[in-house]
mmCIF file of C-alpha atoms in Angstrom:
data_model
loop_
_atom_site.group_PDB
_atom_site.id
_atom_site.type_symbol
_atom_site.label_atom_id
_atom_site.label_comp_id
_atom_site.label_asym_id
_atom_site.label_seq_id
_atom_site.Cartn_x
_atom_site.Cartn_y
_atom_site.Cartn_z
ATOM 1 C CA MET A 716 23.854 17.087 -1.205
ATOM 2 C CA TYR A 717 21.865 16.054 -4.247
ATOM 3 C CA PRO A 718 19.638 18.736 -5.834
ATOM 4 C CA SER A 719 16.163 17.273 -6.208
ATOM 5 C CA LEU A 720 12.891 18.203 -7.833
ATOM 6 C CA GLY A 721 9.475 16.991 -6.783
ATOM 7 C CA TYR A 722 5.885 18.028 -6.239
ATOM 8 C CA ALA A 723 4.834 19.190 -2.786
ATOM 9 C CA ALA A 724 1.804 20.398 -0.884
ATOM 10 C CA HIS A 725 2.500 23.513 1.196
ATOM 11 C CA THR A 726 -0.744 23.518 3.193
ATOM 12 C CA HIS A 727 -3.581 21.037 3.726
ATOM 13 C CA THR A 728 -5.780 22.993 1.308
ATOM 14 C CA SER A 729 -3.280 23.803 -1.438
ATOM 15 C CA PRO A 730 -2.599 21.820 -4.627
ATOM 16 C CA LEU A 731 0.670 20.012 -5.182
ATOM 17 C CA VAL A 732 3.165 22.185 -7.062
ATOM 18 C CA PRO A 733 6.817 21.889 -8.200
ATOM 19 C CA PHE A 734 9.260 21.951 -5.300
ATOM 20 C CA GLN A 735 13.061 22.023 -5.167
ATOM 21 C CA PHE A 736 14.948 20.479 -2.259
ATOM 22 C CA LYS A 737 18.102 18.459 -1.494
ATOM 23 C CA ARG A 738 18.764 14.826 -0.659
ATOM 24 C CA ARG A 739 21.574 13.926 1.749
ATOM 25 C CA GLU A 740 25.043 12.857 0.703
ATOM 26 C CA LEU A 741 25.565 9.104 0.662
ATOM 27 C CA LEU A 742 26.360 7.430 3.969
ATOM 28 C CA PRO A 743 28.356 4.157 3.749
ATOM 29 C CA THR A 744 25.231 1.945 3.633
ATOM 30 C CA ASP A 745 23.120 4.258 1.454
ATOM 31 C CA VAL A 746 21.719 3.615 -2.008
ATOM 32 C CA HIS A 747 21.022 6.527 -4.363
ATOM 33 C CA ILE A 748 18.031 5.796 -6.608
ATOM 34 C CA ASP A 749 16.836 7.466 -9.794
ATOM 35 C CA ILE A 750 13.052 7.316 -9.358
ATOM 36 C CA LEU A 751 11.273 6.155 -12.493
ATOM 37 C CA TYR A 752 7.757 5.538 -11.175
ATOM 38 C CA CYS A 753 5.722 6.206 -8.055
ATOM 39 C CA GLY A 754 2.248 4.937 -7.242
ATOM 40 C CA VAL A 755 -0.490 7.201 -5.922
ATOM 41 C CA CYS A 756 -1.904 5.800 -2.670
ATOM 42 C CA HIS A 757 -5.141 6.938 -1.025
ATOM 43 C CA SER A 758 -3.086 7.555 2.112
ATOM 44 C CA ASP A 759 -1.176 10.235 0.175
ATOM 45 C CA ILE A 760 -4.452 12.151 -0.047
ATOM 46 C CA HIS A 761 -5.245 11.604 3.641
ATOM 47 C CA GLN A 762 -1.785 12.917 4.553
ATOM 48 C CA VAL A 763 -1.768 15.903 2.202
ATOM 49 C CA ARG A 764 -5.189 16.973 3.462
ATOM 50 C CA ASN A 765 -4.153 16.352 7.090
ATOM 51 C CA GLU A 766 -7.118 14.024 7.594
ATOM 52 C CA TRP A 767 -5.060 11.962 10.040
ATOM 53 C CA GLY A 768 -3.943 15.066 11.943
ATOM 54 C CA ASN A 769 -0.171 14.578 11.639
ATOM 55 C CA ALA A 770 0.767 16.505 8.500
ATOM 56 C CA SER A 771 3.951 18.588 8.276
ATOM 57 C CA PHE A 772 4.552 20.918 5.358
ATOM 58 C CA PRO A 773 5.948 21.207 2.804
ATOM 59 C CA MET A 774 5.079 17.575 2.061
ATOM 60 C CA VAL A 775 6.364 15.519 -0.867
ATOM 61 C CA PRO A 776 4.170 12.385 -0.829
ATOM 62 C CA GLY A 777 4.819 8.993 -2.376
ATOM 63 C CA HIS A 778 5.791 5.616 -0.891
ATOM 64 C CA GLU A 779 5.362 3.245 -3.835
ATOM 65 C CA ILE A 780 8.729 3.929 -5.427
ATOM 66 C CA VAL A 781 10.476 2.070 -8.235
ATOM 67 C CA GLY A 782 13.714 3.125 -9.881
ATOM 68 C CA LYS A 783 17.282 2.188 -10.671
ATOM 69 C CA VAL A 784 20.403 2.459 -8.561
ATOM 70 C CA ILE A 785 22.684 5.290 -9.696
ATOM 71 C CA ASN A 786 25.208 5.284 -6.840
ATOM 72 C CA ILE A 787 26.028 3.301 -3.702
ATOM 73 C CA GLY A 788 27.818 3.951 -0.444
ATOM 74 C CA SER A 789 31.188 2.386 0.357
ATOM 75 C CA ALA A 790 29.681 -0.362 2.559
ATOM 76 C CA VAL A 791 26.740 -1.362 0.359
ATOM 77 C CA THR A 792 26.763 -5.092 -0.382
ATOM 78 C CA ARG A 793 23.245 -5.874 -1.609
ATOM 79 C CA PHE A 794 23.010 -3.632 -4.665
ATOM 80 C CA LYS A 795 25.027 -2.372 -7.601
ATOM 81 C CA VAL A 796 24.602 0.525 -10.014
ATOM 82 C CA GLY A 797 21.885 -0.229 -12.553
ATOM 83 C CA ASP A 798 19.834 -2.585 -10.383
ATOM 84 C CA PRO A 799 16.033 -2.156 -10.515
ATOM 85 C CA VAL A 800 14.864 -1.506 -6.961
ATOM 86 C CA GLY A 801 11.892 -0.455 -4.896
ATOM 87 C CA VAL A 802 11.236 1.588 -1.755
ATOM 88 C CA GLY A 803 7.995 1.268 0.178
ATOM 89 C CA CYS A 804 6.513 3.014 3.191
ATOM 90 C CA LEU A 805 9.574 2.787 5.450
ATOM 91 C CA VAL A 806 13.069 4.242 5.114
ATOM 92 C CA GLY A 807 14.172 3.666 8.706
ATOM 93 C CA SER A 808 13.438 2.056 12.069
ATOM 94 C CA CYS A 809 15.270 1.593 15.366
ATOM 95 C CA ARG A 810 16.567 -1.847 14.201
ATOM 96 C CA THR A 811 16.913 -3.037 17.828
ATOM 97 C CA CYS A 812 13.397 -3.445 19.320
ATOM 98 C CA PRO A 813 11.625 -6.839 19.406
ATOM 99 C CA GLU A 814 9.542 -5.884 16.380
ATOM 100 C CA CYS A 815 12.587 -5.002 14.297
ATOM 101 C CA GLN A 816 14.408 -8.110 15.478
ATOM 102 C CA ASP A 817 11.420 -10.162 14.292
ATOM 103 C CA ASP A 818 11.571 -8.520 10.830
ATOM 104 C CA LEU A 819 8.393 -6.588 11.608
ATOM 105 C CA GLU A 820 9.804 -3.095 11.201
ATOM 106 C CA GLN A 821 6.350 -1.740 10.360
ATOM 107 C CA TYR A 822 5.420 -2.155 14.044
ATOM 108 C CA CYS A 823 8.548 -0.453 15.395
ATOM 109 C CA ASP A 824 7.787 2.297 17.925
ATOM 110 C CA HIS A 825 10.259 4.580 16.147
ATOM 111 C CA PRO A 826 9.671 4.122 12.411
ATOM 112 C CA VAL A 827 10.934 6.549 9.796
ATOM 113 C CA PHE A 828 8.302 6.745 7.103
ATOM 114 C CA THR A 829 9.233 7.557 3.532
ATOM 115 C CA TYR A 830 7.549 10.954 3.771
ATOM 116 C CA ASN A 831 6.007 13.200 6.432
ATOM 117 C CA SER A 832 8.239 11.701 9.122
ATOM 118 C CA PRO A 833 11.020 13.273 11.212
ATOM 119 C CA ASP A 834 14.255 12.720 9.300
ATOM 120 C CA PRO A 835 17.061 11.645 11.671
ATOM 121 C CA HIS A 836 19.676 12.690 9.108
ATOM 122 C CA SER A 837 18.512 16.168 8.079
ATOM 123 C CA GLY A 838 16.636 17.167 11.218
ATOM 124 C CA GLY A 839 13.686 18.104 9.015
ATOM 125 C CA ASN A 840 11.093 15.814 7.491
ATOM 126 C CA THR A 841 11.426 13.001 4.986
ATOM 127 C CA TYR A 842 10.373 13.635 1.398
ATOM 128 C CA GLY A 843 8.805 10.889 -0.689
ATOM 129 C CA GLY A 844 8.601 9.536 -4.186
ATOM 130 C CA TYR A 845 6.820 12.300 -6.083
ATOM 131 C CA SER A 846 10.373 13.339 -6.965
ATOM 132 C CA ASP A 847 13.278 12.520 -9.235
ATOM 133 C CA ASN A 848 15.607 10.729 -6.779
ATOM 134 C CA ILE A 849 15.910 9.396 -3.245
ATOM 135 C CA VAL A 850 18.676 8.244 -0.878
ATOM 136 C CA VAL A 851 17.814 5.250 1.326
ATOM 137 C CA ASP A 852 19.727 2.874 3.587
ATOM 138 C CA GLN A 853 20.172 -0.470 1.808
ATOM 139 C CA HIS A 854 18.199 -2.333 4.498
ATOM 140 C CA PHE A 855 15.060 -0.532 3.333
ATOM 141 C CA VAL A 856 15.643 -1.047 -0.399
ATOM 142 C CA LEU A 857 14.034 -3.982 -2.201
ATOM 143 C CA LYS A 858 15.112 -6.054 -5.189
ATOM 144 C CA ILE A 859 12.814 -6.247 -8.208
ATOM 145 C CA ALA A 860 12.955 -9.209 -10.568
ATOM 146 C CA ALA A 861 13.742 -8.554 -14.218
ATOM 147 C CA ASN A 862 10.477 -10.096 -15.451
ATOM 148 C CA LEU A 863 8.246 -7.601 -13.613
ATOM 149 C CA ASN A 864 6.973 -4.472 -15.349
ATOM 150 C CA LEU A 865 8.512 -1.670 -13.311
ATOM 151 C CA ALA A 866 5.617 0.780 -13.520
ATOM 152 C CA ALA A 867 3.034 -1.870 -12.568
ATOM 153 C CA THR A 868 5.295 -3.052 -9.751
ATOM 154 C CA ALA A 869 5.308 0.324 -7.964
ATOM 155 C CA PRO A 870 1.930 -0.141 -6.190
ATOM 156 C CA LEU A 871 3.097 -3.471 -4.820
ATOM 157 C CA LEU A 872 5.269 -1.498 -2.378
ATOM 158 C CA CYS A 873 2.145 -0.431 -0.444
ATOM 159 C CA ALA A 874 -1.099 -1.789 -1.913
ATOM 160 C CA GLY A 875 0.577 -5.115 -2.578
ATOM 161 C CA ILE A 876 2.234 -5.711 0.771
ATOM 162 C CA THR A 877 -0.750 -4.296 2.705
ATOM 163 C CA THR A 878 -2.917 -7.097 1.330
ATOM 164 C CA TYR A 879 -0.266 -9.836 1.087
ATOM 165 C CA SER A 880 0.855 -9.539 4.725
ATOM 166 C CA PRO A 881 -2.496 -10.382 6.396
ATOM 167 C CA LEU A 882 -3.084 -13.245 3.960
ATOM 168 C CA MET A 883 0.256 -14.660 5.078
ATOM 169 C CA HIS A 884 -0.277 -13.989 8.788
ATOM 170 C CA TRP A 885 -3.671 -15.745 8.823
ATOM 171 C CA GLN A 886 -2.234 -18.511 6.632
ATOM 172 C CA VAL A 887 -4.744 -18.244 3.819
ATOM 173 C CA GLY A 888 -4.456 -21.040 1.283
ATOM 174 C CA ALA A 889 -6.179 -23.813 -0.625
ATOM 175 C CA GLY A 890 -9.434 -24.909 0.991
ATOM 176 C CA ASP A 891 -10.138 -21.518 2.592
ATOM 177 C CA LYS A 892 -13.054 -19.305 1.673
ATOM 178 C CA VAL A 893 -11.835 -15.722 1.607
ATOM 179 C CA GLY A 894 -13.806 -12.514 1.213
ATOM 180 C CA VAL A 895 -12.417 -9.230 -0.098
ATOM 181 C CA VAL A 896 -14.398 -6.075 0.641
ATOM 182 C CA GLY A 897 -13.928 -3.373 -1.979
ATOM 183 C CA LEU A 898 -12.347 -3.480 -5.435
ATOM 184 C CA GLY A 899 -9.962 -0.543 -5.441
ATOM 185 C CA GLY A 900 -6.201 -0.187 -5.269
ATOM 186 C CA LEU A 901 -5.991 -2.538 -2.280
ATOM 187 C CA GLY A 902 -8.900 -4.809 -3.110
ATOM 188 C CA HIS A 903 -7.790 -5.713 -6.611
ATOM 189 C CA MET A 904 -4.425 -6.843 -5.231
ATOM 190 C CA ALA A 905 -6.119 -8.867 -2.477
ATOM 191 C CA VAL A 906 -8.188 -10.716 -5.075
ATOM 192 C CA LYS A 907 -5.088 -11.512 -7.135
ATOM 193 C CA PHE A 908 -3.111 -12.762 -4.136
ATOM 194 C CA ALA A 909 -5.916 -14.842 -2.594
ATOM 195 C CA HIS A 910 -6.572 -16.453 -5.977
ATOM 196 C CA ALA A 911 -2.879 -17.231 -6.464
ATOM 197 C CA LEU A 912 -2.801 -18.820 -2.996
ATOM 198 C CA GLY A 913 -5.535 -21.231 -4.027
ATOM 199 C CA ALA A 914 -8.396 -19.895 -1.906
ATOM 200 C CA GLU A 915 -12.025 -19.571 -2.956
ATOM 201 C CA VAL A 916 -12.347 -15.810 -3.411
ATOM 202 C CA VAL A 917 -15.543 -13.792 -3.001
ATOM 203 C CA LEU A 918 -15.521 -10.077 -3.790
ATOM 204 C CA PHE A 919 -17.922 -7.762 -1.939
ATOM 205 C CA THR A 920 -18.799 -4.548 -3.739
ATOM 206 C CA THR A 921 -21.594 -1.993 -3.870
ATOM 207 C CA SER A 922 -21.129 -1.638 -7.643
ATOM 208 C CA PRO A 923 -22.662 -4.213 -10.006
ATOM 209 C CA ASP A 924 -20.510 -2.861 -12.826
ATOM 210 C CA LYS A 925 -17.443 -4.321 -11.084
ATOM 211 C CA ILE A 926 -18.603 -7.943 -11.322
ATOM 212 C CA ALA A 927 -16.895 -8.763 -14.620
ATOM 213 C CA ASP A 928 -13.631 -7.116 -13.613
ATOM 214 C CA ALA A 929 -13.562 -8.894 -10.252
ATOM 215 C CA LYS A 930 -13.874 -12.253 -11.998
ATOM 216 C CA ARG A 931 -11.171 -11.271 -14.486
ATOM 217 C CA LEU A 932 -8.859 -10.548 -11.561
ATOM 218 C CA GLY A 933 -9.514 -13.947 -9.943
ATOM 219 C CA ALA A 934 -12.722 -13.735 -7.892
ATOM 220 C CA ASP A 935 -14.810 -16.919 -7.997
ATOM 221 C CA SER A 936 -17.979 -14.998 -7.212
ATOM 222 C CA VAL A 937 -19.169 -11.474 -6.463
ATOM 223 C CA VAL A 938 -21.665 -10.308 -3.842
ATOM 224 C CA ILE A 939 -23.444 -6.962 -4.056
ATOM 225 C CA SER A 940 -23.148 -5.954 -0.428
ATOM 226 C CA LYS A 941 -26.230 -3.723 -0.526
ATOM 227 C CA ASN A 942 -28.378 -6.788 -1.256
ATOM 228 C CA PRO A 943 -29.378 -8.479 2.061
ATOM 229 C CA GLU A 944 -30.408 -11.723 0.339
ATOM 230 C CA GLU A 945 -27.056 -12.082 -1.411
ATOM 231 C CA MET A 946 -25.248 -11.421 1.853
ATOM 232 C CA ALA A 947 -27.407 -13.900 3.790
ATOM 233 C CA ARG A 948 -26.553 -16.701 1.361
ATOM 234 C CA HIS A 949 -22.967 -16.577 2.632
ATOM 235 C CA SER A 950 -23.765 -16.588 6.360
ATOM 236 C CA LEU A 951 -21.335 -18.556 8.562
ATOM 237 C CA SER A 952 -19.167 -19.584 5.603
ATOM 238 C CA PHE A 953 -15.978 -17.503 5.549
ATOM 239 C CA ASP A 954 -12.647 -18.386 7.115
ATOM 240 C CA PHE A 955 -11.215 -14.914 6.534
ATOM 241 C CA ILE A 956 -12.439 -11.576 5.185
ATOM 242 C CA LEU A 957 -10.065 -8.776 4.225
ATOM 243 C CA ASN A 958 -11.766 -5.396 4.397
ATOM 244 C CA THR A 959 -9.969 -2.804 2.233
ATOM 245 C CA VAL A 960 -12.554 -0.012 2.374
ATOM 246 C CA ALA A 961 -11.241 3.320 3.670
ATOM 247 C CA ALA A 962 -14.632 4.747 4.664
ATOM 248 C CA PRO A 963 -16.636 4.146 7.855
ATOM 249 C CA HIS A 964 -19.319 1.442 7.530
ATOM 250 C CA ASN A 965 -21.162 -1.261 9.457
ATOM 251 C CA LEU A 966 -18.803 -4.161 10.189
ATOM 252 C CA ASP A 967 -21.552 -6.436 11.537
ATOM 253 C CA ALA A 968 -22.664 -7.282 8.015
ATOM 254 C CA TYR A 969 -19.302 -8.989 7.490
ATOM 255 C CA THR A 970 -18.640 -10.532 10.907
ATOM 256 C CA ALA A 971 -21.981 -12.351 10.543
ATOM 257 C CA LEU A 972 -20.556 -14.130 7.498
ATOM 258 C CA LEU A 973 -17.606 -15.609 9.382
ATOM 259 C CA LYS A 974 -17.368 -19.186 10.610
ATOM 260 C CA ARG A 975 -16.501 -19.888 14.226
ATOM 261 C CA ASP A 976 -13.011 -18.465 14.875
ATOM 262 C CA GLY A 977 -13.099 -16.583 11.580
ATOM 263 C CA THR A 978 -11.356 -13.219 11.242
ATOM 264 C CA LEU A 979 -12.380 -9.916 9.680
ATOM 265 C CA CYS A 980 -9.148 -8.010 9.050
ATOM 266 C CA LEU A 981 -9.204 -4.252 8.442
ATOM 267 C CA VAL A 982 -6.556 -2.641 6.262
ATOM 268 C CA GLY A 983 -8.417 0.447 5.041
ATOM 269 C CA VAL A 984 -8.019 3.471 7.322
ATOM 270 C CA PRO A 985 -11.097 5.761 7.289
ATOM 271 C CA ASP A 986 -10.892 9.379 8.377
ATOM 272 C CA GLN A 987 -13.799 8.732 10.802
ATOM 273 C CA PRO A 988 -14.365 5.697 13.079
ATOM 274 C CA HIS A 989 -16.476 2.722 12.028
ATOM 275 C CA PRO A 990 -19.759 2.339 13.942
ATOM 276 C CA SER A 991 -19.173 0.200 17.012
ATOM 277 C CA PRO A 992 -19.596 -3.488 16.116
ATOM 278 C CA SER A 993 -21.973 -5.810 17.916
ATOM 279 C CA VAL A 994 -20.201 -7.683 20.711
ATOM 280 C CA GLY A 995 -22.717 -10.517 20.541
ATOM 281 C CA ASN A 996 -21.864 -11.039 16.885
ATOM 282 C CA LEU A 997 -18.311 -11.768 18.012
ATOM 283 C CA ILE A 998 -18.613 -13.735 21.233
ATOM 284 C CA PHE A 999 -21.159 -16.331 20.127
ATOM 285 C CA LYS A 1000 -18.835 -17.638 17.415
ATOM 286 C CA ARG A 1001 -15.498 -16.502 18.897
ATOM 287 C CA ARG A 1002 -14.978 -14.310 15.845
ATOM 288 C CA ASN A 1003 -12.219 -11.764 15.544
ATOM 289 C CA ILE A 1004 -11.919 -8.232 14.207
ATOM 290 C CA ALA A 1005 -8.254 -7.511 13.594
ATOM 291 C CA GLY A 1006 -6.049 -5.038 11.811
ATOM 292 C CA SER A 1007 -2.888 -5.229 9.759
ATOM 293 C CA LEU A 1008 -0.389 -2.675 8.538
ATOM 294 C CA ILE A 1009 2.076 -3.098 5.671
ATOM 295 C CA GLY A 1010 4.839 -5.703 6.041
ATOM 296 C CA GLY A 1011 8.418 -5.776 7.214
ATOM 297 C CA LEU A 1012 11.284 -5.652 4.747
ATOM 298 C CA LYS A 1013 11.772 -9.432 4.715
ATOM 299 C CA GLU A 1014 8.110 -10.090 4.007
ATOM 300 C CA THR A 1015 7.934 -7.337 1.400
ATOM 301 C CA GLN A 1016 10.819 -8.936 -0.462
ATOM 302 C CA GLU A 1017 9.053 -12.291 -0.211
ATOM 303 C CA MET A 1018 5.929 -10.659 -1.676
ATOM 304 C CA LEU A 1019 7.908 -9.236 -4.613
ATOM 305 C CA ASP A 1020 9.456 -12.654 -5.236
ATOM 306 C CA PHE A 1021 5.981 -14.245 -5.086
ATOM 307 C CA CYS A 1022 4.773 -11.713 -7.642
ATOM 308 C CA ALA A 1023 7.701 -12.505 -9.922
ATOM 309 C CA LYS A 1024 6.941 -16.233 -9.676
ATOM 310 C CA HIS A 1025 3.218 -15.803 -10.374
ATOM 311 C CA ASN A 1026 3.537 -12.828 -12.752
ATOM 312 C CA ILE A 1027 1.433 -10.573 -10.530
ATOM 313 C CA THR A 1028 1.502 -6.784 -10.796
ATOM 314 C CA SER A 1029 -1.029 -4.008 -10.258
ATOM 315 C CA ASP A 1030 -3.513 -2.813 -12.847
ATOM 316 C CA ILE A 1031 -2.430 0.775 -13.409
ATOM 317 C CA GLU A 1032 -3.133 4.014 -15.238
ATOM 318 C CA MET A 1033 0.013 6.008 -15.965
ATOM 319 C CA ILE A 1034 -0.028 9.784 -15.530
ATOM 320 C CA PRO A 1035 2.496 12.610 -15.783
ATOM 321 C CA ILE A 1036 3.246 14.405 -12.528
ATOM 322 C CA GLN A 1037 1.510 17.506 -13.884
ATOM 323 C CA GLN A 1038 -1.836 15.662 -13.580
ATOM 324 C CA ILE A 1039 -1.425 14.716 -9.917
ATOM 325 C CA ASN A 1040 -4.079 17.087 -8.557
ATOM 326 C CA GLU A 1041 -6.637 15.837 -11.074
ATOM 327 C CA ALA A 1042 -5.643 12.264 -10.178
ATOM 328 C CA TYR A 1043 -6.406 12.946 -6.506
ATOM 329 C CA GLN A 1044 -9.920 14.056 -7.456
ATOM 330 C CA ARG A 1045 -10.403 10.920 -9.520
ATOM 331 C CA VAL A 1046 -9.181 8.662 -6.687
ATOM 332 C CA LEU A 1047 -11.813 10.197 -4.413
ATOM 333 C CA LYS A 1048 -14.444 9.330 -7.047
ATOM 334 C CA SER A 1049 -13.039 5.783 -7.435
ATOM 335 C CA ASP A 1050 -12.370 6.704 -11.055
ATOM 336 C CA VAL A 1051 -9.241 4.628 -11.633
ATOM 337 C CA LYS A 1052 -8.585 0.960 -12.439
ATOM 338 C CA TYR A 1053 -6.927 0.423 -10.087
ATOM 339 C CA ARG A 1054 -3.886 2.494 -9.224
ATOM 340 C CA PHE A 1055 -2.422 5.676 -10.661
ATOM 341 C CA VAL A 1056 1.317 5.526 -11.263
ATOM 342 C CA ILE A 1057 3.340 8.669 -11.928
ATOM 343 C CA ASP A 1058 5.899 8.581 -14.727
ATOM 344 C CA LEU A 1059 8.634 10.643 -13.088
ATOM 345 C CA GLN A 1060 10.330 11.308 -16.393
ATOM 346 C CA SER A 1061 7.543 13.867 -16.777
ATOM 347 C CA LEU A 1062 9.308 16.046 -14.189
ATOM 348 C CA LYS A 1063 11.791 16.950 -16.918
ATOM 349 C CA ALA A 1064 8.952 18.517 -18.891
ATOM 350 C CA GLY A 1065 8.628 21.213 -16.223
#
């Protein structure tokens, strides 16, 4: 067993504090990773505060993990000691169901999430990346190209793949008009990806002070969504809209902007339901409201390779682990551009 140090929440109302625990001994196909950086995802806050109703404590959050291999099991073939690697939201799945066989492990009925998930090895729960090391089966470990900044790559393991996957599934590319709702951790990645894919990109935001930044990131234009006239100018013009907002709001304002057969895809998960959308708004133009999760391991690796080719990473603010509780408060105020990343070397400072 590997002695490990992390930060954990012990109840849904308590702050994260230092926590000692143990990682399992290496199995033949396991990779032991020294965690260097871990992104802070809004879903970490939902989980820690039990806003999704499935929290188990103590909880060590974190599923945007980047580090270097420090040991490998006897049957590992894909990695060697010293390799830069990543671990995202999944550390296990059944590997046999149709979803897993189609490289869509994120839709497996028996996933093992990186934290707050029953651990089939220990019998307890999985512990995530707000820690100094992790042991993961090689199938769920990802290769990171040498030209990518490791800290800025960490959020790609959730925010990146969450936005890349639907753009791939709905085959977004040159000639498409694509909307992105919200310019946060997810939204800023969606803008970068849609721009790199050659689409016309329109950013929807309630904040006029985000206009310049949205254009810097690759948006062709910005719409203030609280302005009915600005919204109306884009009626019936979008092929695809990716909605990243994790708060309940009226979806009709966006479905009305879609062309016939256009799709509004939801990737933000609010803690309360959206108001029920108008059925008429859908049926008279055969529009779709859809959802998308992260991506499977194959697609996540493809996303990382795409990022290496196009030099895409997240815009980040680095913090020591000791500032994690303050960072949570700032995330809730949207006071970060655009993703906090924890420098796990700070664990050594106590």
